[in-house]
Structure formats: C-alpha cells, structure tokens
Amino acid sequence: MTQSAAAQKPPATPRRLDPEDAQHALAEVQERLRRQQLVADLVHRQEEGDAKANLVEDLVHRQHEAELKTLLDGLHPADIAFILESLPKDERQTIWKLVSPEHDADVLLEVEDWVRESLIEAMDRQDLVAATGNMDADELADLAPDLPPDVVAEVQKGLTEEERAQLLEAMGYPEDSVGAIMDFEMVRVREDVTLEVVLRYLRRLHELPDHTDQIFVVDRQDKLQGILPLSRLLVSEPETEVRAVMNSDFLTLNPLDSDADAAGAFERYDLVSAPVMDDQGRLIGRVTIADVVDVMREDSQEQALSRAGLQEEDIFAPARALRNRAPWLLFNLCTAATASFVASQFEGTVSQIVILAFLMSIVAGIGGNSGNQTMTLIIRALAMGRITGRNLWQLVKRELFVTLMVGLCGSLVAALFAWAISHSISIALVMMAAMVCNMLVGASVGVLVPMVRARFGKDPAMGSSVLLTFATDSLGFFIFLGLATIFLL
C-alpha cells in the first residue's frame, strides 16, 4: 500500500473567498495602489531634494505595502491569481512582490499562461527554485515549459528518483493529452488484504489525496485489478477481503487519450476520479474532477476566442493584442470590401428603389444570426464527439429544415415591416424570399465551416464567425438586390 509522499504533508491554505469577495478584494487593492500613486505624485511636485517630503512618501509607501501584504496574506492563491490577472503589468509586478513566498508556487499554478510568463520574468533564479522546489511532479510538469532550463535542472536535483521519473514522464506527453493533466497522488492496496488493514493504513495518513472517492487495487507489478469505492469500504464488514468488495468493471484512461475525451467521459458517467493505465495495464496515475473542470474551462475560453479569430492574450499588453488581432481584422476588412463591391454592382437598382438600401442590412444581419445559431450547435457537437459520418447528413437536413421553418415565420414579420415603410407588396415579397434564402445560406455555412476545418485537423471554431459574416453579407446583398433587379425593375 503506497501513497505519494507529497500527499502526506498537511497544506497551509488560507480561507477562500467567493467570487464577489474576490472582486471586492481587487477593488481594495486598486484603491490602495491609487492612493499610493497619488502620494507619490504629490511628493514629486515638491521642491527637488525636499527631505521631509521624501520621508513622508517613504512612510506612506511602507504603510500601504503593509496593508496590501496583510490583505494578500488572507486570500486564497486562486483569488490572488484573479487579482494579478486583473491588473496592468506594472501594478501586477508591485502586488506580486508582496505575495508571501509560501504562496508563490500555488499562485503560479493558478494564473493564466500569459500572466505566468510576466511573473516568472520578475523572479530571480533563487526565488524560482524555492517556489518550485516543493511542487509535485505533475505540477512541476505544468510549469516546466515556462521556467528557465537551469531552474528545472536545479529542482530535479532535489527530487527523489521516483519523482524525477514521474516528472520526465509527465513532460513527455502531448499538451492536450490525459498524461499531461494526470497526477500521481493516489492510494493503492492489494486485493488479498482485509478492509480493516486498509482502514488502519488510511488512518496513518495525514490526509487523503484531493478528490479521493476510490482506492485502486493493484498487484505486485502495479497492474490494476479493480477499484474500491470509499463508500463501500465504510459500510462493509472489516474482516472482508478487498477482492470480495472491489469493482472489477470500471472505466480507465490511457495517457495518450485526448483530455477533451476524458472530460466527456467524466461528464457522461458522473466521475470524480478515473485511473490512468499504460499499454501494459499498469496504474501510472489518475485524473480527477478538478483536472477535468480546468480542461472544460480552458476549452470553453479557447472556443469563445477562436470564433472571433483570437487567441489568449494579456488584456493589458497592446503589442501582443495587435499581433493577435490584426490578421483577422485585415481579413475581415477584405470580406467587408467584397460585400460592399457586391452591393455596388446593383447601384442602378438601389438608385431607383432607395428603400432597398435600408432593408438589405436586415437581410444580411438575420442571415448571420441564424448561421451563428447553427454554427454554435455544430461546434459543440464536434467537441462532444457526437457527429459521425453516419449522422452528418441527417444533421444537415435537420438544420436546413429548422432554418426554413424559422425563416418562413420571421420573414413574414420582415415582409410586413417592409410593406409598412414602402407600401409595396412586391418589395415585401422580395424581402421575404431574400431573408429565407440568406438564412439557409447562413445555416449551410454554419455547418460547412466547422466540419471542413475539423476534417483537416484544424480548430473548428477558429475564425468561424468572420467567415460566416463574409458569406451572409456578400450573398445576402447579392440575393436581395438580385431578386429586386429581376422582379422590381
């Protein structure tokens, strides 16, 4: 029966605030920083070399630092990370220097990647070694890509042979794999011992690893034989052997499985933890619900950004934002120019029926909104693995049918509006037909863009809204003005 040594040390974790309290703490930090800057500005307006003014500034500065440090010491590392992510770089560095060294490692693990880089840059080698020296192998593997190589090498010297092997193993897996998120803290027992022996062993531990809902039953070669739920351990007779009450039917993960697939399995089967086995059937780690929640949150954030053609960035760093956004904005400019060019080809039609200029934006906008609904459903279905070659055509037909029905209902309202402002039944009918057609275009693009990108191994959400807008604007103008040219002139 073994457990990772890292799980045997009692952590010292301050109380955690709820999100609203974390925001209040952020507001308080910002107010104290503002006051500190105000005092500095007032002192700088005094005559240069004024010793009394400099003394006042120094005293006030020390007082504000002491107050900020007291505030930060009472926060959970996740709340400190939230504050650091919400501050510009200069203020972020000021606050980071006041964070207690014992919380440095936890904060570095909590913050987003773009913040972590700036925090690590501000730390010297000795502080980095001290902060990462007590990390578990899986935690250190998460930080290793952002750490200087000499720091990683120094930290490795302080690891046991088993921890060093775990670190190298964790660092060897792809970023979006189960192996990259699994941890090595778990409780393992043999199947030939009694539950009383297991209970005595558990009582000797300071605490169980986080999110322990089951104990893993292994043989002497660490091959997984079954799982023992804690609930069954507590209600069964102590004299019973483990093999008599363990579950032999259980879900396992492979370290090369996608972390998104693992998240789907956790959601589908309501798991709290799951064992990770290598190809030889040996237990090498486990994935917990905490790891899965992080994966889901990151995937959700990436998907939301990808749809607008964005990547994760420092919200206070204009240079990175420019590199991130400029390509898609330039592409969007080209698509908008194309849509304008299409509209310009119908200058004669618009000049004779001016009301069309006011109505064509409605056609384009409704088509875009309809396509966005379809695209969101398709992207989510792809992420959940629900789309296959067998059901794809059924899904396409369903989306086109739903869009047609909604389009017919919506176009009646649009036709009444067009008739009310133009007093022309012909314009109302053209408006109705164009809207239905463009909504079908939007639905088709909403299905095709994510599917084609997924087919070629690309992110289905990347730039999807930009491409959809291009299609519904250009084709919407073409359909509406084309129908107007044919039937109204």
Short mmCIF file of C-alpha atoms in Angstrom, two decimals:
data_model
loop_
_atom_site.label_atom_id
_atom_site.label_comp_id
_atom_site.label_asym_id
_atom_site.label_seq_id
_atom_site.Cartn_x
_atom_site.Cartn_y
_atom_site.Cartn_z
CA MET A 1 0.00 0.00 0.00
CA THR A 2 1.57 3.24 -1.15
CA GLN A 3 0.81 6.90 -1.37
CA SER A 4 2.82 9.79 -2.83
CA ALA A 5 4.93 11.47 -0.18
CA ALA A 6 3.68 14.84 -1.33
CA ALA A 7 0.20 13.89 -0.22
CA GLN A 8 1.35 13.26 3.34
CA LYS A 9 2.26 16.85 4.20
CA PRO A 10 -0.58 19.00 5.53
CA PRO A 11 -1.00 22.10 3.35
CA ALA A 12 -1.44 25.55 4.82
CA THR A 13 -4.19 27.10 2.74
CA PRO A 14 -5.86 30.39 3.70
CA ARG A 15 -9.62 30.68 3.52
CA ARG A 16 -11.07 31.05 0.07
CA LEU A 17 -13.33 33.94 -0.85
CA ASP A 18 -16.33 33.66 -3.11
CA PRO A 19 -16.15 35.46 -6.49
CA GLU A 20 -17.87 38.60 -5.21
CA ASP A 21 -15.47 38.88 -2.29
CA ALA A 22 -12.55 38.39 -4.66
CA GLN A 23 -13.82 41.33 -6.70
CA HIS A 24 -14.10 43.42 -3.53
CA ALA A 25 -10.51 42.49 -2.70
CA LEU A 26 -9.46 43.55 -6.21
CA ALA A 27 -11.24 46.88 -5.76
CA GLU A 28 -9.49 47.40 -2.43
CA VAL A 29 -6.09 46.61 -3.95
CA GLN A 30 -6.71 49.03 -6.80
CA GLU A 31 -7.79 51.75 -4.36
CA ARG A 32 -4.66 51.34 -2.24
CA LEU A 33 -2.47 51.43 -5.33
CA ARG A 34 -4.26 54.58 -6.47
CA ARG A 35 -3.65 56.26 -3.10
CA GLN A 36 -0.01 55.25 -3.18
CA GLN A 37 0.41 56.74 -6.63
CA LEU A 38 -1.41 59.92 -5.53
CA VAL A 39 1.01 60.42 -2.65
CA ALA A 40 3.97 59.83 -4.97
CA ASP A 41 2.64 62.43 -7.43
CA LEU A 42 2.16 64.99 -4.65
CA VAL A 43 5.70 64.47 -3.37
CA HIS A 44 7.15 64.83 -6.86
CA ARG A 45 5.53 68.23 -7.13
CA GLN A 46 7.51 69.41 -4.09
CA GLU A 47 10.91 71.02 -4.50
CA GLU A 48 13.53 68.53 -5.60
CA GLY A 49 15.58 67.21 -2.68
CA ASP A 50 12.92 68.06 -0.06
CA ALA A 51 13.99 65.59 2.64
CA LYS A 52 10.77 65.96 4.64
CA ALA A 53 8.59 65.23 1.60
CA ASN A 54 10.68 62.19 0.70
CA LEU A 55 10.38 60.91 4.28
CA VAL A 56 6.61 61.29 4.17
CA GLU A 57 6.47 59.43 0.86
CA ASP A 58 8.59 56.61 2.24
CA LEU A 59 6.43 56.24 5.37
CA VAL A 60 3.19 56.26 3.41
CA HIS A 61 4.63 53.80 0.89
CA ARG A 62 5.61 51.40 3.68
CA GLN A 63 2.19 51.71 5.28
CA HIS A 64 0.39 50.94 2.03
CA GLU A 65 2.68 47.98 1.37
CA ALA A 66 2.00 46.60 4.86
CA GLU A 67 -1.76 46.96 4.35
CA LEU A 68 -1.61 45.31 0.94
CA LYS A 69 0.51 42.44 2.25
CA THR A 70 -1.95 41.88 5.12
CA LEU A 71 -4.80 41.79 2.64
CA LEU A 72 -3.00 39.37 0.31
CA ASP A 73 -1.99 37.04 3.15
CA GLY A 74 -5.66 36.44 3.90
CA LEU A 75 -6.54 35.43 0.35
CA HIS A 76 -6.61 32.04 -1.32
CA PRO A 77 -3.98 31.65 -4.11
CA ALA A 78 -6.78 31.45 -6.69
CA ASP A 79 -8.07 34.85 -5.57
CA ILE A 80 -4.57 36.32 -5.67
CA ALA A 81 -4.27 34.97 -9.20
CA PHE A 82 -7.57 36.66 -10.11
CA ILE A 83 -6.24 39.99 -8.80
CA LEU A 84 -2.95 39.66 -10.69
CA GLU A 85 -4.80 38.87 -13.93
CA SER A 86 -6.92 41.99 -13.47
CA LEU A 87 -4.06 44.48 -13.09
CA PRO A 88 -1.79 46.18 -15.66
CA LYS A 89 1.74 44.81 -15.79
CA ASP A 90 3.39 47.46 -13.57
CA GLU A 91 0.79 47.15 -10.82
CA ARG A 92 0.82 43.37 -11.24
CA GLN A 93 4.55 43.29 -10.52
CA THR A 94 4.08 45.54 -7.48
CA ILE A 95 1.50 43.18 -6.00
CA TRP A 96 3.48 40.07 -6.94
CA LYS A 97 6.44 41.26 -4.84
CA LEU A 98 4.14 41.44 -1.79
CA VAL A 99 2.78 37.88 -2.13
CA SER A 100 4.11 35.60 0.59
CA PRO A 101 6.83 33.27 -0.77
CA GLU A 102 4.97 30.24 0.59
CA HIS A 103 2.12 31.03 -1.81
CA ASP A 104 4.28 31.68 -4.89
CA ALA A 105 4.00 28.13 -6.22
CA ASP A 106 0.21 27.93 -5.79
CA VAL A 107 -0.32 31.31 -7.44
CA LEU A 108 1.89 30.38 -10.40
CA LEU A 109 -0.22 27.28 -10.92
CA GLU A 110 -3.49 29.23 -10.72
CA VAL A 111 -2.75 32.16 -13.05
CA GLU A 112 -3.30 32.10 -16.81
CA ASP A 113 -0.29 31.36 -19.01
CA TRP A 114 0.06 34.95 -20.25
CA VAL A 115 0.29 36.25 -16.67
CA ARG A 116 2.60 33.47 -15.51
CA GLU A 117 5.22 34.46 -18.07
CA SER A 118 5.46 38.01 -16.72
CA LEU A 119 5.58 36.81 -13.09
CA ILE A 120 8.38 34.35 -13.79
CA GLU A 121 10.35 37.05 -15.61
CA ALA A 122 10.21 39.20 -12.46
CA MET A 123 11.59 36.44 -10.20
CA ASP A 124 15.26 35.70 -9.76
CA ARG A 125 16.66 32.19 -10.02
CA GLN A 126 16.80 31.60 -6.26
CA ASP A 127 13.15 32.57 -5.76
CA LEU A 128 12.05 30.34 -8.64
CA VAL A 129 13.93 27.35 -7.22
CA ALA A 130 12.40 27.98 -3.78
CA ALA A 131 8.88 28.32 -5.22
CA THR A 132 9.02 25.18 -7.35
CA GLY A 133 11.17 23.01 -5.10
CA ASN A 134 8.22 21.53 -3.17
CA MET A 135 5.88 21.04 -6.12
CA ASP A 136 4.54 17.63 -7.07
CA ALA A 137 5.86 16.14 -10.29
CA ASP A 138 2.63 16.79 -12.22
CA GLU A 139 2.52 20.42 -11.04
CA LEU A 140 6.15 20.99 -11.95
CA ALA A 141 5.49 19.50 -15.38
CA ASP A 142 2.76 22.12 -15.92
CA LEU A 143 5.20 24.94 -15.17
CA ALA A 144 8.30 23.48 -16.79
CA PRO A 145 7.71 24.99 -20.28
CA ASP A 146 7.67 28.50 -18.75
CA LEU A 147 10.65 28.00 -16.43
CA PRO A 148 14.31 28.60 -17.36
CA PRO A 149 16.03 25.27 -18.11
CA ASP A 150 18.62 25.78 -15.38
CA VAL A 151 15.85 26.19 -12.79
CA VAL A 152 14.19 22.94 -13.91
CA ALA A 153 17.54 21.17 -13.72
CA GLU A 154 18.18 22.53 -10.23
CA VAL A 155 14.76 21.47 -8.98
CA GLN A 156 15.23 17.99 -10.42
CA LYS A 157 18.28 17.51 -8.22
CA GLY A 158 16.06 17.76 -5.13
CA LEU A 159 13.58 15.16 -6.35
CA THR A 160 13.64 11.50 -5.45
CA GLU A 161 14.34 9.00 -8.19
CA GLU A 162 10.63 8.15 -8.37
CA GLU A 163 9.59 11.81 -8.55
CA ARG A 164 12.19 12.51 -11.22
CA ALA A 165 10.85 9.64 -13.31
CA GLN A 166 7.30 10.93 -12.86
CA LEU A 167 8.36 14.42 -13.93
CA LEU A 168 10.06 13.20 -17.08
CA GLU A 169 7.07 11.01 -17.87
CA ALA A 170 4.57 13.87 -17.41
CA MET A 171 6.68 16.24 -19.54
CA GLY A 172 6.81 13.67 -22.34
CA TYR A 173 3.08 13.64 -23.06
CA PRO A 174 1.39 15.98 -25.58
CA GLU A 175 -0.13 19.15 -24.14
CA ASP A 176 -3.78 18.18 -24.72
CA SER A 177 -3.49 14.59 -23.55
CA VAL A 178 -4.58 12.78 -20.40
CA GLY A 179 -0.94 12.22 -19.49
CA ALA A 180 -0.37 15.97 -19.32
CA ILE A 181 -3.14 16.51 -16.73
CA MET A 182 -2.93 13.34 -14.63
CA ASP A 183 -1.45 13.40 -11.15
CA PHE A 184 0.47 10.74 -9.29
CA GLU A 185 -1.08 11.06 -5.83
CA MET A 186 -3.29 8.06 -5.16
CA VAL A 187 -3.89 5.30 -2.64
CA ARG A 188 -3.18 1.74 -3.77
CA VAL A 189 -3.84 -1.54 -1.95
CA ARG A 190 -3.54 -5.25 -2.61
CA GLU A 191 -6.60 -7.42 -3.16
CA ASP A 192 -5.62 -10.04 -0.58
CA VAL A 193 -5.77 -7.74 2.49
CA THR A 194 -8.81 -7.11 4.66
CA LEU A 195 -10.74 -3.87 4.87
CA GLU A 196 -9.57 -3.49 8.47
CA VAL A 197 -5.96 -3.37 7.22
CA VAL A 198 -6.94 -0.76 4.62
CA LEU A 199 -8.68 1.38 7.26
CA ARG A 200 -5.66 1.23 9.59
CA TYR A 201 -3.43 2.30 6.72
CA LEU A 202 -5.67 5.23 5.83
CA ARG A 203 -5.73 6.42 9.45
CA ARG A 204 -1.93 6.71 9.42
CA LEU A 205 -2.06 9.25 6.61
CA HIS A 206 -2.24 12.96 7.39
CA GLU A 207 -4.94 13.29 4.74
CA LEU A 208 -6.16 11.62 1.57
CA PRO A 209 -5.17 12.97 -1.83
CA ASP A 210 -7.65 15.53 -3.12
CA HIS A 211 -10.86 14.14 -4.64
CA THR A 212 -10.24 10.61 -3.44
CA ASP A 213 -13.50 8.74 -3.93
CA GLN A 214 -11.97 5.33 -4.62
CA ILE A 215 -8.90 3.28 -3.80
CA PHE A 216 -7.06 1.44 -6.57
CA VAL A 217 -6.42 -2.29 -6.20
CA VAL A 218 -3.17 -3.42 -7.84
CA ASP A 219 -0.95 -6.49 -7.89
CA ARG A 220 2.76 -6.56 -7.20
CA GLN A 221 3.52 -5.35 -10.74
CA ASP A 222 1.19 -2.37 -10.24
CA LYS A 223 -1.32 -3.79 -12.72
CA LEU A 224 -4.79 -2.52 -11.95
CA GLN A 225 -7.13 -5.26 -10.71
CA GLY A 226 -10.11 -3.22 -9.58
CA ILE A 227 -11.32 -0.23 -7.61
CA LEU A 228 -12.61 0.02 -4.06
CA PRO A 229 -15.09 2.89 -3.55
CA LEU A 230 -14.71 4.61 -0.18
CA SER A 231 -18.45 4.33 0.35
CA ARG A 232 -18.22 0.54 0.09
CA LEU A 233 -15.15 0.45 2.32
CA LEU A 234 -17.00 2.27 5.11
CA VAL A 235 -20.17 0.15 5.10
CA SER A 236 -18.64 -3.31 4.61
CA GLU A 237 -17.52 -5.65 7.39
CA PRO A 238 -13.87 -5.01 8.40
CA GLU A 239 -13.00 -8.72 8.14
CA THR A 240 -13.94 -8.80 4.44
CA GLU A 241 -11.11 -9.06 1.93
CA VAL A 242 -10.69 -6.32 -0.67
CA ARG A 243 -11.18 -8.74 -3.58
CA ALA A 244 -14.67 -9.57 -2.32
CA VAL A 245 -15.99 -5.99 -2.47
CA MET A 246 -13.92 -4.30 -5.15
CA ASN A 247 -15.40 -3.37 -8.54
CA SER A 248 -13.89 -5.22 -11.48
CA ASP A 249 -15.89 -3.26 -14.06
CA PHE A 250 -14.54 0.28 -14.23
CA LEU A 251 -13.54 2.97 -16.70
CA THR A 252 -9.86 3.58 -17.37
CA LEU A 253 -7.98 6.18 -19.38
CA ASN A 254 -4.84 5.92 -21.46
CA PRO A 255 -2.21 8.68 -21.07
CA LEU A 256 -2.38 9.40 -24.81
CA ASP A 257 -6.16 9.89 -24.79
CA SER A 258 -7.38 13.40 -25.51
CA ASP A 259 -8.11 15.44 -22.38
CA ALA A 260 -11.34 16.56 -24.08
CA ASP A 261 -12.40 12.91 -24.44
CA ALA A 262 -11.62 12.38 -20.77
CA ALA A 263 -13.74 15.40 -19.87
CA GLY A 264 -16.59 13.95 -21.90
CA ALA A 265 -16.29 10.64 -20.04
CA PHE A 266 -16.37 12.42 -16.67
CA GLU A 267 -19.48 14.30 -17.71
CA ARG A 268 -21.20 11.24 -19.15
CA TYR A 269 -20.54 8.88 -16.23
CA ASP A 270 -20.52 11.44 -13.36
CA LEU A 271 -16.98 10.53 -12.32
CA VAL A 272 -14.94 12.09 -9.53
CA SER A 273 -11.69 10.36 -10.47
CA ALA A 274 -10.51 7.81 -13.01
CA PRO A 275 -7.36 5.65 -13.19
CA VAL A 276 -4.80 6.07 -15.97
CA MET A 277 -3.22 2.87 -17.26
CA ASP A 278 -0.37 2.34 -19.69
CA ASP A 279 -0.45 -0.18 -22.54
CA GLN A 280 0.77 -2.94 -20.19
CA GLY A 281 -2.16 -2.39 -17.82
CA ARG A 282 -0.07 -0.77 -15.09
CA LEU A 283 -1.55 2.02 -12.99
CA ILE A 284 0.54 5.14 -13.63
CA GLY A 285 -1.71 7.97 -12.42
CA ARG A 286 -5.22 9.27 -12.11
CA VAL A 287 -7.33 12.13 -13.40
CA THR A 288 -9.65 13.97 -11.00
CA ILE A 289 -12.69 16.15 -11.47
CA ALA A 290 -10.55 19.20 -10.62
CA ASP A 291 -8.31 18.49 -13.62
CA VAL A 292 -11.34 17.97 -15.85
CA VAL A 293 -13.00 21.22 -14.76
CA ASP A 294 -9.82 23.08 -15.72
CA VAL A 295 -9.86 21.40 -19.14
CA MET A 296 -13.51 22.31 -19.69
CA ARG A 297 -12.93 25.93 -18.67
CA GLU A 298 -9.88 26.30 -20.90
CA ASP A 299 -11.64 24.67 -23.87
CA SER A 300 -14.64 26.95 -23.39
CA GLN A 301 -12.44 30.06 -23.26
CA GLU A 302 -10.42 28.98 -26.30
CA GLN A 303 -13.58 28.24 -28.27
CA ALA A 304 -15.10 31.63 -27.47
CA LEU A 305 -11.90 33.41 -28.53
CA SER A 306 -11.39 31.23 -31.61
CA ARG A 307 -14.76 32.11 -33.07
CA ALA A 308 -13.59 35.71 -33.34
CA GLY A 309 -10.15 34.67 -34.61
CA LEU A 310 -8.46 35.48 -31.29
CA GLN A 311 -6.00 33.69 -29.04
CA GLU A 312 -5.33 34.01 -25.33
CA GLU A 313 -3.55 37.31 -24.63
CA ASP A 314 -2.61 39.78 -21.93
CA ILE A 315 -5.52 42.21 -21.88
CA PHE A 316 -3.14 44.98 -20.82
CA ALA A 317 -0.44 44.32 -23.46
CA PRO A 318 -1.21 46.25 -26.69
CA ALA A 319 1.71 44.84 -28.67
CA ARG A 320 0.60 41.22 -28.29
CA ALA A 321 -3.02 42.20 -28.90
CA LEU A 322 -2.00 43.83 -32.18
CA ARG A 323 -0.24 40.68 -33.40
CA ASN A 324 -3.17 38.58 -32.26
CA ARG A 325 -5.99 40.58 -33.79
CA ALA A 326 -4.51 42.30 -36.85
CA PRO A 327 -4.54 39.30 -39.25
CA TRP A 328 -8.23 38.53 -38.76
CA LEU A 329 -9.19 42.20 -38.76
CA LEU A 330 -7.39 42.63 -42.08
CA PHE A 331 -9.16 39.55 -43.41
CA ASN A 332 -12.45 40.97 -42.14
CA LEU A 333 -11.68 44.22 -43.95
CA CYS A 334 -11.24 42.25 -47.18
CA THR A 335 -14.53 40.41 -46.68
CA ALA A 336 -16.36 43.67 -45.91
CA ALA A 337 -14.87 45.22 -49.04
CA THR A 338 -16.10 42.22 -51.03
CA ALA A 339 -19.62 42.66 -49.64
CA SER A 340 -19.53 46.36 -50.50
CA PHE A 341 -18.32 45.52 -54.01
CA VAL A 342 -21.26 43.13 -54.48
CA ALA A 343 -23.70 45.84 -53.35
CA SER A 344 -22.07 48.40 -55.66
CA GLN A 345 -22.86 46.22 -58.69
CA PHE A 346 -26.53 46.94 -58.08
CA GLU A 347 -26.13 50.72 -57.93
CA GLY A 348 -28.81 51.21 -60.59
CA THR A 349 -31.34 49.13 -58.67
CA VAL A 350 -30.69 50.92 -55.37
CA SER A 351 -30.78 54.35 -57.02
CA GLN A 352 -34.23 53.65 -58.45
CA ILE A 353 -35.63 51.98 -55.31
CA VAL A 354 -33.86 53.78 -52.45
CA ILE A 355 -35.76 51.89 -49.76
CA LEU A 356 -33.69 48.80 -50.63
CA ALA A 357 -30.62 50.43 -49.09
CA PHE A 358 -32.35 50.45 -45.71
CA LEU A 359 -33.68 46.89 -45.94
CA MET A 360 -30.65 44.97 -47.19
CA SER A 361 -28.81 45.24 -43.85
CA ILE A 362 -31.73 43.40 -42.22
CA VAL A 363 -31.39 40.52 -44.68
CA ALA A 364 -27.65 40.24 -44.03
CA GLY A 365 -27.99 40.55 -40.25
CA ILE A 366 -30.72 37.93 -39.88
CA GLY A 367 -28.77 35.50 -42.05
CA GLY A 368 -25.70 35.98 -39.84
CA ASN A 369 -27.65 35.42 -36.64
CA SER A 370 -29.27 32.29 -38.00
CA GLY A 371 -25.90 30.94 -39.11
CA ASN A 372 -24.39 31.67 -35.70
CA GLN A 373 -27.03 29.53 -34.01
CA THR A 374 -26.32 26.62 -36.33
CA MET A 375 -22.55 27.05 -36.06
CA THR A 376 -22.67 27.07 -32.25
CA LEU A 377 -24.61 23.79 -32.23
CA ILE A 378 -22.21 22.17 -34.72
CA ILE A 379 -19.07 23.27 -32.87
CA ARG A 380 -20.45 21.97 -29.58
CA ALA A 381 -21.49 18.67 -31.18
CA LEU A 382 -17.99 18.28 -32.66
CA ALA A 383 -16.41 19.00 -29.28
CA MET A 384 -18.64 16.35 -27.67
CA GLY A 385 -17.84 13.81 -30.41
CA ARG A 386 -21.47 13.45 -31.41
CA ILE A 387 -21.01 13.95 -35.17
CA THR A 388 -20.05 10.93 -37.28
CA GLY A 389 -20.12 10.10 -40.96
CA ARG A 390 -23.39 8.24 -40.46
CA ASN A 391 -25.37 11.04 -38.83
CA LEU A 392 -23.86 14.05 -40.63
CA TRP A 393 -26.41 14.17 -43.47
CA GLN A 394 -29.29 13.78 -41.02
CA LEU A 395 -27.92 16.70 -39.02
CA VAL A 396 -27.60 18.86 -42.15
CA LYS A 397 -31.17 18.10 -43.21
CA ARG A 398 -32.46 18.83 -39.72
CA GLU A 399 -30.70 22.21 -39.54
CA LEU A 400 -31.90 23.24 -43.01
CA PHE A 401 -35.47 22.23 -42.15
CA VAL A 402 -35.46 24.10 -38.83
CA THR A 403 -33.92 27.15 -40.50
CA LEU A 404 -36.54 27.05 -43.27
CA MET A 405 -39.41 26.91 -40.77
CA VAL A 406 -37.97 29.71 -38.63
CA GLY A 407 -37.15 31.69 -41.76
CA LEU A 408 -40.71 31.48 -43.05
CA CYS A 409 -42.10 32.74 -39.74
CA GLY A 410 -39.50 35.50 -39.39
CA SER A 411 -39.75 36.57 -42.99
CA LEU A 412 -43.49 37.20 -42.62
CA VAL A 413 -42.71 39.75 -39.91
CA ALA A 414 -39.96 41.26 -42.05
CA ALA A 415 -42.30 41.42 -45.06
CA LEU A 416 -44.93 43.26 -43.02
CA PHE A 417 -42.26 45.73 -41.91
CA ALA A 418 -41.05 46.23 -45.50
CA TRP A 419 -44.62 46.77 -46.69
CA ALA A 420 -45.30 49.25 -43.84
CA ILE A 421 -42.40 51.52 -44.78
CA SER A 422 -42.53 51.08 -48.58
CA HIS A 423 -46.26 50.48 -49.22
CA SER A 424 -45.22 47.97 -51.87
CA ILE A 425 -46.29 44.32 -51.82
CA SER A 426 -43.60 43.47 -54.38
CA ILE A 427 -40.83 44.81 -52.13
CA ALA A 428 -42.33 42.90 -49.18
CA LEU A 429 -42.32 39.63 -51.16
CA VAL A 430 -38.74 40.17 -52.34
CA MET A 431 -37.72 40.90 -48.74
CA MET A 432 -39.41 37.68 -47.60
CA ALA A 433 -37.76 35.50 -50.26
CA ALA A 434 -34.31 37.04 -49.75
CA MET A 435 -34.45 36.56 -45.99
CA VAL A 436 -35.39 32.87 -46.23
CA CYS A 437 -32.65 32.26 -48.82
CA ASN A 438 -29.97 34.04 -46.80
CA MET A 439 -30.93 32.20 -43.62
CA LEU A 440 -30.46 28.94 -45.49
CA VAL A 441 -27.07 30.22 -46.67
CA GLY A 442 -26.16 31.04 -43.07
CA ALA A 443 -27.23 27.57 -41.89
CA SER A 444 -25.23 25.88 -44.67
CA VAL A 445 -22.09 27.88 -43.89
CA GLY A 446 -22.66 27.27 -40.17
CA VAL A 447 -22.45 23.54 -40.84
CA LEU A 448 -19.74 23.51 -43.52
CA VAL A 449 -17.11 25.80 -41.98
CA PRO A 450 -16.65 23.87 -38.70
CA MET A 451 -16.93 20.48 -40.45
CA VAL A 452 -14.34 21.30 -43.11
CA ARG A 453 -11.89 22.73 -40.57
CA ALA A 454 -12.35 19.69 -38.32
CA ARG A 455 -11.86 17.40 -41.32
CA PHE A 456 -8.41 18.92 -41.91
CA GLY A 457 -7.45 18.78 -38.23
CA LYS A 458 -7.97 22.49 -37.54
CA ASP A 459 -9.84 24.19 -34.71
CA PRO A 460 -13.49 24.21 -35.89
CA ALA A 461 -14.17 27.48 -34.08
CA MET A 462 -11.15 29.46 -35.33
CA GLY A 463 -12.37 32.48 -37.27
CA SER A 464 -15.75 30.85 -37.89
CA SER A 465 -17.79 33.98 -37.14
CA VAL A 466 -15.64 36.05 -39.53
CA LEU A 467 -16.18 33.57 -42.36
CA LEU A 468 -19.88 33.37 -41.60
CA THR A 469 -20.26 37.16 -41.68
CA PHE A 470 -18.46 37.26 -45.03
CA ALA A 471 -20.84 34.70 -46.55
CA THR A 472 -24.10 36.11 -45.19
CA ASP A 473 -23.19 39.72 -46.01
CA SER A 474 -21.94 39.10 -49.54
CA LEU A 475 -24.55 36.54 -50.56
CA GLY A 476 -27.28 38.35 -48.64
CA PHE A 477 -26.69 41.55 -50.61
CA PHE A 478 -26.42 39.58 -53.84
CA ILE A 479 -29.65 37.62 -53.26
CA PHE A 480 -31.71 40.59 -52.08
CA LEU A 481 -30.56 43.07 -54.71
CA GLY A 482 -30.53 40.39 -57.41
CA LEU A 483 -34.16 39.48 -56.71
CA ALA A 484 -35.05 43.17 -56.60
CA THR A 485 -33.42 43.72 -60.01
CA ILE A 486 -35.30 40.79 -61.55
CA PHE A 487 -38.75 41.39 -60.09
CA LEU A 488 -38.97 45.09 -59.27
CA LEU A 489 -37.40 46.77 -62.32
#
